[in-house]
Amino acid sequence: MTTKKLMRALAGEALPTPPIWMMRQAGRYLPEYKATRAEAGDFLSLCYTPDLAAEVTIQPIRRYGFDAAILFADILLIPDALGADLWFVTGEGPRLSTMSSQADFDRLKPADDLHDHLAPIYETIKILRRELPAETTLIGFAGAPWTVATYMIAGRGTPDQGPAHALKAENQALFNALMQRLTAATIAYLSQQIEAGAEVVKLFDSWAGSLQDDDFKRYVLQPTQEIIASLKARHPGTPVIAFPREAGDAYVGFAKATGADCVALDNSVSPEWAANHVQIDGCVQGNLASRHMVTGGAELVAETRRIVKAFANGPHIFNLGHGITPDADPANVQLMIDTARESAA
Ligand code: CP3
């Protein structure tokens, strides 16, 4: 029997106060992160240097005592391992070689050939399992195929995922081949993260909200279901958190349709609605707007209490609705944690 709070919530237990962690909890709002990042030189070197990646993973645990640590890495390491060039432009974000033709696709490596490239990530996980406090759960992660495909096709982040929608419309066979390659790579990657010691894995589908109806089923639900089924066959005891960001109404039934143990909610849905329509099927995670980490004060306290109260009758992991931003005040994170832990139902 596990006593780790996060694992108990994932197993379906309603706890007196929710376990807490935060998306992007290792990040530029923390001075200690900025120092280690400077030591590493650039973001990708930080991801691929196990000692430093483990160090930044642990920093928010040391400072705040979160109930979970999330592996420090990035969803774009899979395209990097597949052979798409990847670099980060400071102040702008990721850049990759674009993937728009059959010739581009043919240059990608097969999904079962990524182990050596990603070996440093598994090493980071091993270090973390030795160094994290006994009560802290280690979460591994990957991007979901649709979200990763949007970056690969465009070669960068896009406001509307236009290039990915265009390729899907113009060359569906190529688009489907890319989705299949990413699905297989994600299964292999997450499986190896679990073998290295990840206790939970999370799938980030940050751009799920730009697909609807049949496309949502085909490119969000179905690959998520396939990834979870394969992981469950190999690692039946490892819970999976799915984050179909901005899925809206499609959050309803998402856990049942995909086999996810927990559905992570963004802050576009109200916690009262989500308690009635999503938490009825099992554990949910979320969903405080990250702007409160910038603005703080009475509104942060009121919204944190509201979320804890709305989800108090079922399994809940407290989190933000999206990643914390670099302009956040570290003191507001402490205020959120103190408020959530005081707000017993
Ligand atoms: O949450 C964590 O603390 C763990 C590490 C983590 C990072 N990225 C580190 C990171 C995780 C889980 C991610 C996921 C990720 N990466 C997503 C999905 C979640 C989401 O936010 O929607 C996406 C879309 C990416 C791709 C990505 N990586 C972008 C678009 C950017 C640039 C934007 C930005 O915030 O700068 C990154 C860079 C990145 N990934 C940073 C961090 C800490 C900042 C890089 C830096 O230190 O300079």
XYZ file of N, CA and C and ligand atoms in Angstrom, residues 23-26 28 33 37 43 70-76 88 93-94 141 151 204 206 322, ligand 1:
117
model
N 2.396 22.695 -12.930
C 3.008 22.600 -14.256
C 4.083 23.677 -14.406
N 5.238 23.300 -14.971
C 6.415 24.175 -15.118
C 6.964 24.640 -13.769
N 6.827 23.756 -12.749
C 7.273 24.185 -11.418
C 8.776 24.437 -11.358
N 9.541 23.757 -12.228
C 10.955 24.110 -12.405
C 10.998 25.083 -13.570
N 11.675 29.548 -15.011
C 12.379 30.833 -14.917
C 11.873 31.774 -13.847
N 16.612 28.202 -10.521
C 16.538 27.617 -11.863
C 17.408 28.411 -12.832
N 20.400 26.960 -15.069
C 20.228 27.112 -16.521
C 21.439 27.831 -17.121
N 19.081 25.672 -22.978
C 17.985 24.851 -22.473
C 18.155 23.368 -22.811
N 8.120 16.753 -11.314
C 8.007 16.362 -12.717
C 9.392 16.418 -13.342
N 9.738 15.288 -13.964
C 10.995 15.171 -14.698
C 11.262 16.444 -15.491
N 12.478 16.978 -15.420
C 12.797 18.140 -16.239
C 13.255 17.674 -17.619
N 12.463 17.998 -18.618
C 12.745 17.625 -20.016
C 11.808 18.479 -20.866
N 11.532 18.087 -22.094
C 10.598 18.852 -22.924
C 9.877 17.915 -23.880
N 8.669 18.301 -24.284
C 7.919 17.454 -25.213
C 8.590 17.391 -26.588
N 9.476 18.329 -26.873
C 10.101 18.351 -28.203
C 11.366 17.495 -28.271
N 16.349 26.338 -29.441
C 15.471 27.279 -28.740
C 16.010 28.690 -28.911
N 11.105 30.959 -28.220
C 10.592 29.600 -28.115
C 11.281 28.650 -29.067
N 10.684 27.464 -29.245
C 11.362 26.423 -30.012
C 11.321 26.644 -31.519
N 6.842 12.269 -18.421
C 5.865 12.834 -19.362
C 6.348 12.764 -20.798
N 4.084 21.152 -33.750
C 5.405 21.812 -33.729
C 6.294 21.292 -34.851
N 0.870 15.418 -22.418
C 0.482 16.816 -22.624
C -0.064 16.985 -24.036
N -1.394 19.859 -25.461
C -1.629 21.289 -25.235
C -2.535 21.917 -26.282
N -2.511 25.673 -16.483
C -1.448 25.606 -17.491
C -0.159 25.946 -16.761
O 6.740 21.277 -15.924
C 7.958 21.162 -15.664
O 8.521 21.851 -14.770
C 8.745 20.075 -16.360
C 9.425 20.400 -17.573
C 8.632 20.817 -18.814
C 9.111 21.810 -19.697
N 8.299 21.838 -20.793
C 10.328 22.630 -19.480
C 10.501 23.862 -20.270
C 7.453 20.307 -19.363
C 6.486 19.278 -18.792
C 7.268 20.953 -20.624
C 6.139 20.633 -21.547
C 6.007 21.383 -22.789
N 6.995 21.886 -23.579
C 4.772 21.619 -23.422
C 3.420 21.121 -22.944
C 2.867 21.922 -21.824
C 2.414 23.300 -22.195
O 3.033 24.246 -21.678
O 1.444 23.425 -22.953
C 5.029 22.345 -24.601
C 4.000 22.845 -25.593
C 6.438 22.483 -24.700
C 7.229 23.113 -25.800
C 8.007 24.268 -25.336
N 9.120 24.199 -24.523
C 7.762 25.634 -25.622
C 6.617 26.149 -26.480
C 8.751 26.375 -24.972
C 8.975 27.851 -25.069
C 8.023 28.636 -24.259
C 8.633 29.015 -22.948
O 7.957 28.854 -21.910
O 9.769 29.513 -22.983
C 9.567 25.457 -24.240
C 10.714 25.803 -23.396
C 10.706 25.277 -21.989
N 10.347 24.004 -21.614
C 11.121 25.987 -20.827
C 11.002 25.102 -19.741
C 11.367 25.354 -18.309
C 11.683 27.406 -20.806
C 13.023 27.356 -21.437
C 14.097 28.151 -20.742
O 14.469 27.861 -19.594
O 14.624 29.034 -21.416
